[in-house]
JSON list of C-alpha atoms in Angstrom, two decimals:
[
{"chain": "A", "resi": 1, "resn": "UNK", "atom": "CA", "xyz": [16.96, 25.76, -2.17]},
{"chain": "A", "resi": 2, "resn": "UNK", "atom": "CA", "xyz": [15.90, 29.15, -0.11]},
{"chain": "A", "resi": 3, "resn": "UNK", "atom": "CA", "xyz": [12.70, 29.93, 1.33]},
{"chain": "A", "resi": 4, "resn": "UNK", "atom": "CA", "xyz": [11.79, 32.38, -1.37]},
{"chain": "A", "resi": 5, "resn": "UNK", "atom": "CA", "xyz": [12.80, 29.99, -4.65]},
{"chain": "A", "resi": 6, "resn": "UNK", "atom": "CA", "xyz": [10.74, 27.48, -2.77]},
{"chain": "A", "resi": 7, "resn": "UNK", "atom": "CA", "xyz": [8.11, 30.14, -2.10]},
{"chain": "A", "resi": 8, "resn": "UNK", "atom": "CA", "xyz": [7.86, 30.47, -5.53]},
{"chain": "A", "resi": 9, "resn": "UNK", "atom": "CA", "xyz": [7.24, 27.14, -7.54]},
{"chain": "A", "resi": 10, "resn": "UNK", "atom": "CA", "xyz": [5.10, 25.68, -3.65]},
{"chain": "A", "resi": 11, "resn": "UNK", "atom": "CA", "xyz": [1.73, 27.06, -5.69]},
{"chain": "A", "resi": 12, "resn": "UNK", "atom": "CA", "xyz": [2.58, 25.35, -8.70]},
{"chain": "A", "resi": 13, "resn": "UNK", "atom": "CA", "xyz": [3.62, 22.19, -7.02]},
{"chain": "A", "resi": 14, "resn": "UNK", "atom": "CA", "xyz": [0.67, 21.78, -5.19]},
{"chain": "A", "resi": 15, "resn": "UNK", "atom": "CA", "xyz": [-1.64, 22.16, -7.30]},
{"chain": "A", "resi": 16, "resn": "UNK", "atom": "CA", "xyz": [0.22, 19.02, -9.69]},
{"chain": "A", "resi": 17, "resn": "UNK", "atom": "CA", "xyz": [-0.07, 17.12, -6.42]},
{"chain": "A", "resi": 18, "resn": "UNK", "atom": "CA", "xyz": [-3.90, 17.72, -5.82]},
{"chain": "A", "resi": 19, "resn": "UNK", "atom": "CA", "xyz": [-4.50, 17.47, -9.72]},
{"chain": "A", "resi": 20, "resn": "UNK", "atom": "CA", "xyz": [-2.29, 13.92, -8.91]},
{"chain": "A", "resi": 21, "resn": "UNK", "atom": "CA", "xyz": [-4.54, 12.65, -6.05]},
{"chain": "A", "resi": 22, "resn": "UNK", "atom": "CA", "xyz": [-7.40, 13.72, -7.41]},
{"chain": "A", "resi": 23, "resn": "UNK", "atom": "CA", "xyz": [-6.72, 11.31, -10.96]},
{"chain": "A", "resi": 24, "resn": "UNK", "atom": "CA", "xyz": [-6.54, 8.56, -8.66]},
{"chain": "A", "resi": 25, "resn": "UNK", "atom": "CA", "xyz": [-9.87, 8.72, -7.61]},
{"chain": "A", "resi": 26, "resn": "UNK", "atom": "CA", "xyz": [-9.18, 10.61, -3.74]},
{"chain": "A", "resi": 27, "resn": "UNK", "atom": "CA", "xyz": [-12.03, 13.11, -3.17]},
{"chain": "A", "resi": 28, "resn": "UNK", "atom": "CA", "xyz": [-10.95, 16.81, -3.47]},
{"chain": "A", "resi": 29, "resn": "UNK", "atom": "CA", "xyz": [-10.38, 16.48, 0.32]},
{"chain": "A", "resi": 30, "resn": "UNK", "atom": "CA", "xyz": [-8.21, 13.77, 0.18]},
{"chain": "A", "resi": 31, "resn": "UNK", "atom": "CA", "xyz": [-6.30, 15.14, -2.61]},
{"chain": "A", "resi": 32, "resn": "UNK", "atom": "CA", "xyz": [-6.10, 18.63, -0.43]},
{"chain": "A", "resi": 33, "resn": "UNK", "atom": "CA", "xyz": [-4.57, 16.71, 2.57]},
{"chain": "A", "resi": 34, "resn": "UNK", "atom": "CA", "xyz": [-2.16, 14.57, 0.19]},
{"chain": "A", "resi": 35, "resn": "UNK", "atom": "CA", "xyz": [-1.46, 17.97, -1.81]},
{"chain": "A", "resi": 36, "resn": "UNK", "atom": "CA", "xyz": [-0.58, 19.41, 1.68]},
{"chain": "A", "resi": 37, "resn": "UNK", "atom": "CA", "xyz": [1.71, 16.74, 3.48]},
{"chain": "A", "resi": 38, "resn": "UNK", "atom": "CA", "xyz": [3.59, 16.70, -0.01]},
{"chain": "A", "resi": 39, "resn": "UNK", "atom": "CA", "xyz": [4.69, 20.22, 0.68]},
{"chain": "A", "resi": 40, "resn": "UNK", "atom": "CA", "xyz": [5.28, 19.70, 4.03]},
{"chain": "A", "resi": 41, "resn": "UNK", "atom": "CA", "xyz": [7.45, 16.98, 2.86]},
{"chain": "A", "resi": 42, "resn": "UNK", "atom": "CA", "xyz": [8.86, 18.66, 0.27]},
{"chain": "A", "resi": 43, "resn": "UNK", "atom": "CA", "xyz": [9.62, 21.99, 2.46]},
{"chain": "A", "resi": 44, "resn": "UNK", "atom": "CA", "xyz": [11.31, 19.42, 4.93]},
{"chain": "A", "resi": 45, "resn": "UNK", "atom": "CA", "xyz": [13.49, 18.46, 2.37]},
{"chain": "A", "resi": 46, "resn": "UNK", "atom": "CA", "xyz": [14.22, 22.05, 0.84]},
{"chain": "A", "resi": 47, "resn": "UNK", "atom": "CA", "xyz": [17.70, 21.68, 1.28]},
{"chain": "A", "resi": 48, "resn": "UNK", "atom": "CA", "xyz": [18.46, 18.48, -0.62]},
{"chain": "A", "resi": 49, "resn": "UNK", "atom": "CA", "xyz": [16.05, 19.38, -3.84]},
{"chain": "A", "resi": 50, "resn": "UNK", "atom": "CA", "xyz": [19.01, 20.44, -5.97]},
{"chain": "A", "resi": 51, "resn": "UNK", "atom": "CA", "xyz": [19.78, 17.00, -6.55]},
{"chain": "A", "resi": 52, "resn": "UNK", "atom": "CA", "xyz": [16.20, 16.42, -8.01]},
{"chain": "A", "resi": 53, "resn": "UNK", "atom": "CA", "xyz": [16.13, 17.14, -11.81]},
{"chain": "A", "resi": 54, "resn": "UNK", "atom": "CA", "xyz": [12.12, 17.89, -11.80]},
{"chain": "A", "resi": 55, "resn": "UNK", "atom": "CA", "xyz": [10.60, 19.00, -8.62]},
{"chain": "A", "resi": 56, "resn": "UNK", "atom": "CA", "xyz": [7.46, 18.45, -10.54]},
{"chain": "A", "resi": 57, "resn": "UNK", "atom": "CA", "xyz": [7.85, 14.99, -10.91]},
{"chain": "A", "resi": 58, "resn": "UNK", "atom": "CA", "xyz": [9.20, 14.14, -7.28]},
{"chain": "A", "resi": 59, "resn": "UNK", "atom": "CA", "xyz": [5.89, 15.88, -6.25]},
{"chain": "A", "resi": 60, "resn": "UNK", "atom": "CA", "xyz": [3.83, 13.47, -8.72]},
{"chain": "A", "resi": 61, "resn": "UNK", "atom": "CA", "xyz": [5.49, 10.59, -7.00]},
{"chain": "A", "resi": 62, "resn": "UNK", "atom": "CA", "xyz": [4.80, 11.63, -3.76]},
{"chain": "A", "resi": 63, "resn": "UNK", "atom": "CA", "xyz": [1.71, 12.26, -3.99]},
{"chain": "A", "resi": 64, "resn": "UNK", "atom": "CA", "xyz": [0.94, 9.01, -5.89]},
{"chain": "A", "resi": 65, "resn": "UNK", "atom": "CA", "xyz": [2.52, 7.18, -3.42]},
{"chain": "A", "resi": 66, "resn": "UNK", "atom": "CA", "xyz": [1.05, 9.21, -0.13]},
{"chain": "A", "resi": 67, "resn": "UNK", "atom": "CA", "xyz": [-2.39, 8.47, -2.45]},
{"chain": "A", "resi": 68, "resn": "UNK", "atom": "CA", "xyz": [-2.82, 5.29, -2.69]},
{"chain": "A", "resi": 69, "resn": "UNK", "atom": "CA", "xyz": [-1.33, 4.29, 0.94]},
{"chain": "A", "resi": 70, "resn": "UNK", "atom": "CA", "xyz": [-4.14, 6.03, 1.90]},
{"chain": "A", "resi": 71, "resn": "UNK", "atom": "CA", "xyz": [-6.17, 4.29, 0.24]},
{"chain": "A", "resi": 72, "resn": "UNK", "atom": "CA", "xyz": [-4.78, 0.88, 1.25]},
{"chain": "A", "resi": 73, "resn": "UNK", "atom": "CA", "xyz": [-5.22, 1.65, 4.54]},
{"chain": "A", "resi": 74, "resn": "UNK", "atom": "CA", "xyz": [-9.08, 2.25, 3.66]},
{"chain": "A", "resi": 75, "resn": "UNK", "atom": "CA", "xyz": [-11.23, -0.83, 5.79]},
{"chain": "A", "resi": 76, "resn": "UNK", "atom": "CA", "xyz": [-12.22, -2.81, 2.89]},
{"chain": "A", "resi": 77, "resn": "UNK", "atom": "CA", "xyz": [-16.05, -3.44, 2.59]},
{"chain": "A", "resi": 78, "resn": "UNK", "atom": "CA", "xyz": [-17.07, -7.29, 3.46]},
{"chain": "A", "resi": 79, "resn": "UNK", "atom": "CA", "xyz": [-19.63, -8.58, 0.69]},
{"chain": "A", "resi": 80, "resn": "UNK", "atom": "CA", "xyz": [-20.41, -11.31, 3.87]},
{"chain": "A", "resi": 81, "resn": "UNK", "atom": "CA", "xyz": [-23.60, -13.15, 4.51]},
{"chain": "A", "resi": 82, "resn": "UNK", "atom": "CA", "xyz": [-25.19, -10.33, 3.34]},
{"chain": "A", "resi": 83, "resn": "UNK", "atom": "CA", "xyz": [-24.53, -10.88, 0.04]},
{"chain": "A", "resi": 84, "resn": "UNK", "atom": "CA", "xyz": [-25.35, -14.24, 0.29]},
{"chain": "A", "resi": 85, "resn": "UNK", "atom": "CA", "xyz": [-28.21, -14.45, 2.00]},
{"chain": "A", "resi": 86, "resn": "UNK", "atom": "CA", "xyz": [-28.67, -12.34, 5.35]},
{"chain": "A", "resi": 87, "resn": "UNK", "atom": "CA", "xyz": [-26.68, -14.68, 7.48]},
{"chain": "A", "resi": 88, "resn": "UNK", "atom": "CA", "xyz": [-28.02, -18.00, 6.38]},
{"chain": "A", "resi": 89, "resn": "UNK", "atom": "CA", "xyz": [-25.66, -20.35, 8.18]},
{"chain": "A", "resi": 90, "resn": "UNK", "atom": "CA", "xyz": [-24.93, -23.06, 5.47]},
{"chain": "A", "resi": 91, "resn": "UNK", "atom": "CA", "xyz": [-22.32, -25.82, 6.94]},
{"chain": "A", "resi": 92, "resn": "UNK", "atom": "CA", "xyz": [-21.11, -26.21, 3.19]},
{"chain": "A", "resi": 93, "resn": "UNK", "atom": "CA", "xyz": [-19.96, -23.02, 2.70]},
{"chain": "A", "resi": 94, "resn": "UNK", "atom": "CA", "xyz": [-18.40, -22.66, 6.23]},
{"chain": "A", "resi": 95, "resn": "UNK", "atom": "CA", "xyz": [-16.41, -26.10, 5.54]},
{"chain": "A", "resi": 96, "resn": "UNK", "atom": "CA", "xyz": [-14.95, -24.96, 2.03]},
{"chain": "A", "resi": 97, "resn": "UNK", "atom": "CA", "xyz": [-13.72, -21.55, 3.52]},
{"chain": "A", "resi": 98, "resn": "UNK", "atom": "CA", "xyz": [-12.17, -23.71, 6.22]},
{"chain": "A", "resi": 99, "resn": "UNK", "atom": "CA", "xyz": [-10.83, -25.56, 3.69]},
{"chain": "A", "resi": 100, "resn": "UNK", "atom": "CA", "xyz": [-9.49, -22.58, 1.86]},
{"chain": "A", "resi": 101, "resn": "UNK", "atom": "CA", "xyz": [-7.87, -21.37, 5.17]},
{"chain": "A", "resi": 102, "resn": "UNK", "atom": "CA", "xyz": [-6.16, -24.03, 5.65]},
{"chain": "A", "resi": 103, "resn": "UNK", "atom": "CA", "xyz": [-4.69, -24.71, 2.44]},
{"chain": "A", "resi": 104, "resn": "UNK", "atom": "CA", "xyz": [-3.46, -20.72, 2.19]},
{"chain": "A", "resi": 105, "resn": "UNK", "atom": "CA", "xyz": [-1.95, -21.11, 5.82]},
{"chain": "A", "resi": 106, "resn": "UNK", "atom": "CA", "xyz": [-0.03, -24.61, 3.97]},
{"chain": "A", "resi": 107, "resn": "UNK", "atom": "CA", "xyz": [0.83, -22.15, 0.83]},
{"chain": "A", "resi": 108, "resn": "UNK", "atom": "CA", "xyz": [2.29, -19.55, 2.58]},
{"chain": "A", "resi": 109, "resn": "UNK", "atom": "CA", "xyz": [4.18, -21.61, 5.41]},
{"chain": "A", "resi": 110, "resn": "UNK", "atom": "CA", "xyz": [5.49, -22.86, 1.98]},
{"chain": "A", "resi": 111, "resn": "UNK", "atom": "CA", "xyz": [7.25, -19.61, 1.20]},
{"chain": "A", "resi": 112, "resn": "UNK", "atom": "CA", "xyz": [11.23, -18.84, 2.41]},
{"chain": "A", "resi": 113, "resn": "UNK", "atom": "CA", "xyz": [10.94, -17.75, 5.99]},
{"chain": "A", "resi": 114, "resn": "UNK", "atom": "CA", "xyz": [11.30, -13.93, 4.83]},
{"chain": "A", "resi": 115, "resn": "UNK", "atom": "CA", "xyz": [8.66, -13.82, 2.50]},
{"chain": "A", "resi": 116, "resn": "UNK", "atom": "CA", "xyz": [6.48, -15.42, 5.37]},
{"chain": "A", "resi": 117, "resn": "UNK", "atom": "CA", "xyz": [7.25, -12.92, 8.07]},
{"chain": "A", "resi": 118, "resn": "UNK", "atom": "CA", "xyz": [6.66, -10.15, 5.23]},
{"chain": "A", "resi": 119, "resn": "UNK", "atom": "CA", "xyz": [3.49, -10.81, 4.01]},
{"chain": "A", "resi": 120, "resn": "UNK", "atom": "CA", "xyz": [2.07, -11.80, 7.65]},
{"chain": "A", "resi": 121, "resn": "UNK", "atom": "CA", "xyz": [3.37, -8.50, 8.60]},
{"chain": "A", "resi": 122, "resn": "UNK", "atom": "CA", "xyz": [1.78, -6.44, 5.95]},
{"chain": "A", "resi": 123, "resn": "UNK", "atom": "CA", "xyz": [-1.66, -8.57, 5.44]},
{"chain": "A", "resi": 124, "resn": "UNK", "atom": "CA", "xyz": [-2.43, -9.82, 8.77]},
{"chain": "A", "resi": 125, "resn": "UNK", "atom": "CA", "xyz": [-0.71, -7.43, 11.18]},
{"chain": "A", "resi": 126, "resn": "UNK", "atom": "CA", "xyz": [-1.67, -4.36, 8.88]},
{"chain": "A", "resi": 127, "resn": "UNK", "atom": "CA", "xyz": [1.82, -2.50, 9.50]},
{"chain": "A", "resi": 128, "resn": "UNK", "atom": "CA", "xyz": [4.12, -0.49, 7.29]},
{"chain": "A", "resi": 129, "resn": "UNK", "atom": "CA", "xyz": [6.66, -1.26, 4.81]},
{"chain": "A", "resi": 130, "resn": "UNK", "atom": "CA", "xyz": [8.89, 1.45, 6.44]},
{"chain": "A", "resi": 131, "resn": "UNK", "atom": "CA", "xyz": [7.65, -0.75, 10.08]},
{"chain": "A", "resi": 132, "resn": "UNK", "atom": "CA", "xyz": [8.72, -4.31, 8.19]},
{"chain": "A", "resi": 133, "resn": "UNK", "atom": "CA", "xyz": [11.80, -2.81, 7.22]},
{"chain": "A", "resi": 134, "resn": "UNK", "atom": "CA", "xyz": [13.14, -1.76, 10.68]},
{"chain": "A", "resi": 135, "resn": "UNK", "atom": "CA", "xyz": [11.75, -4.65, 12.37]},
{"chain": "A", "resi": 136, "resn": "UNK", "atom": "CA", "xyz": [13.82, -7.31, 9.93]},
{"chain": "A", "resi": 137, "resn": "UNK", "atom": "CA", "xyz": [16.42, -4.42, 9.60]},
{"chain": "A", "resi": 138, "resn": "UNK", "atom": "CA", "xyz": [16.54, -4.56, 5.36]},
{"chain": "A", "resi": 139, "resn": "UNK", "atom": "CA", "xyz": [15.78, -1.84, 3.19]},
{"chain": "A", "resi": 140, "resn": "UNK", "atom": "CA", "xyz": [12.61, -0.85, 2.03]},
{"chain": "A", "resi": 141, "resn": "UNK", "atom": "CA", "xyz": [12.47, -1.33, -1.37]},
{"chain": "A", "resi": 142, "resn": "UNK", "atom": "CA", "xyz": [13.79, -5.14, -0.41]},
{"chain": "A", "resi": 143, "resn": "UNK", "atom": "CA", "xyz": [10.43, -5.63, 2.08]},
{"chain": "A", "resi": 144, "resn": "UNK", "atom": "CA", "xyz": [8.62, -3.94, -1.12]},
{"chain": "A", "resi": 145, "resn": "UNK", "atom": "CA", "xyz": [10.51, -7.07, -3.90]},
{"chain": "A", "resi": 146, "resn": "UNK", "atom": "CA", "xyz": [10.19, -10.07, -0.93]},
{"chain": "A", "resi": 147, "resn": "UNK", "atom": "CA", "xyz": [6.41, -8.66, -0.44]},
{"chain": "A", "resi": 148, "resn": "UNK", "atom": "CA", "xyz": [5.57, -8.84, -4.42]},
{"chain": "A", "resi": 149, "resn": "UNK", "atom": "CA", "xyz": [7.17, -12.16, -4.73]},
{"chain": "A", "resi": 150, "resn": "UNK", "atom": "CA", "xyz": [5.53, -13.75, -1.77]},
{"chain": "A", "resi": 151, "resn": "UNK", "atom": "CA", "xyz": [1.98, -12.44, -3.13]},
{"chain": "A", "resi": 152, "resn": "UNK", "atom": "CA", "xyz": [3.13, -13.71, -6.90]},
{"chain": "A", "resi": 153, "resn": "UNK", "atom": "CA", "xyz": [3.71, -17.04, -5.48]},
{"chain": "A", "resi": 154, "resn": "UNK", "atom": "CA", "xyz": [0.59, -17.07, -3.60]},
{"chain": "A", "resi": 155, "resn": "UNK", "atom": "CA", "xyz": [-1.24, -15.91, -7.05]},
{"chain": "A", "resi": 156, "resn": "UNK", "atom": "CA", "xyz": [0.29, -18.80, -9.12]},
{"chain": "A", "resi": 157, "resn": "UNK", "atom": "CA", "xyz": [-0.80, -21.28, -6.27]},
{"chain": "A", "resi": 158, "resn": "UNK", "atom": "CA", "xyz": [-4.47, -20.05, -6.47]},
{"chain": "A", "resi": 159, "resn": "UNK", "atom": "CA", "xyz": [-4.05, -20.47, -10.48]},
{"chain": "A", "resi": 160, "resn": "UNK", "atom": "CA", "xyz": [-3.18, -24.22, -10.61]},
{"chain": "A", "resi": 161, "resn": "UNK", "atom": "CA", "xyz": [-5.84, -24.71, -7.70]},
{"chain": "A", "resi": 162, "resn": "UNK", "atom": "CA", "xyz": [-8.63, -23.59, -9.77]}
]
């Protein structure tokens, strides 16, 4: 694609992206920066569109996907003691979230050995799929399938425990 045919359909294209991050809750200046690295994105890719068969929709999934990474990587808000009770130190509750540690840490060092290194990767060690990927050297979309299954095990665990 040339810079004027690209030019031409960037206004339209952005706005589906902001209208995109915007749906998914962003505020409008979220959605502006998501609407913006999806151009930039898409402009680095200019040459290679032509295989795409709707620029509109490669822009949607972008900017879904550039949406809510941003919003995983959000700190998530502790309900704590304060929700509890200002910090009232109660030695029951400490020793059942103990025990709920330790029986997670026997769940997952229950999963194959890839699954493992996945999910510690991504939950405890915060990185990237695209970081997983070239630190275990497998594709992403693998680290994405290994990830899902590890936290569907996980899931059914919790399920028979309660």
């Amino acid at each position: 694609m040339d810079e004027n045919a690209f030019q031409q359909m960037a206004p339209g294209l952005w706005q589906k992206a902001l209208q995109t991050g915007l749906s998914l809750g962003a505020t409008a200046e979220e959605a502006e920066d998501t609407a913006q690295d999806v151009m930039l994105r898409l402009w680095q890719m200019r040459h290679s569109l032509h295989r795409f068969r709707s620029l509109e929709a490669v822009c949607v999934v972008m900017a879904r996907n550039m949406t809510l990474n941003n919003r995983r990587r959000q700190p998530i808000l502790s309900l704590g003691p304060q929700a509890e009770g200002a910090g009232e130190w109660r030695p029951d509750r400490m020793m059942e979230e103990k025990e709920d540690e330790e029986w997670l840490e026997r769940q997952m060092s229950l999963l194959p050995s890839t699954q493992h290194a996945i999910l510690h990767l991504r939950q405890v060690e915060h990185r990237t799929i695209g970081d997983i990927a070239a630190l275990l050297g497998i594709g992403e979309p693998s680290v994405r399938t290994l990830l899902s299954r590890a936290r569907h095990t996980l899931l059914e665990e919790i399920k028979r425990r309660r």
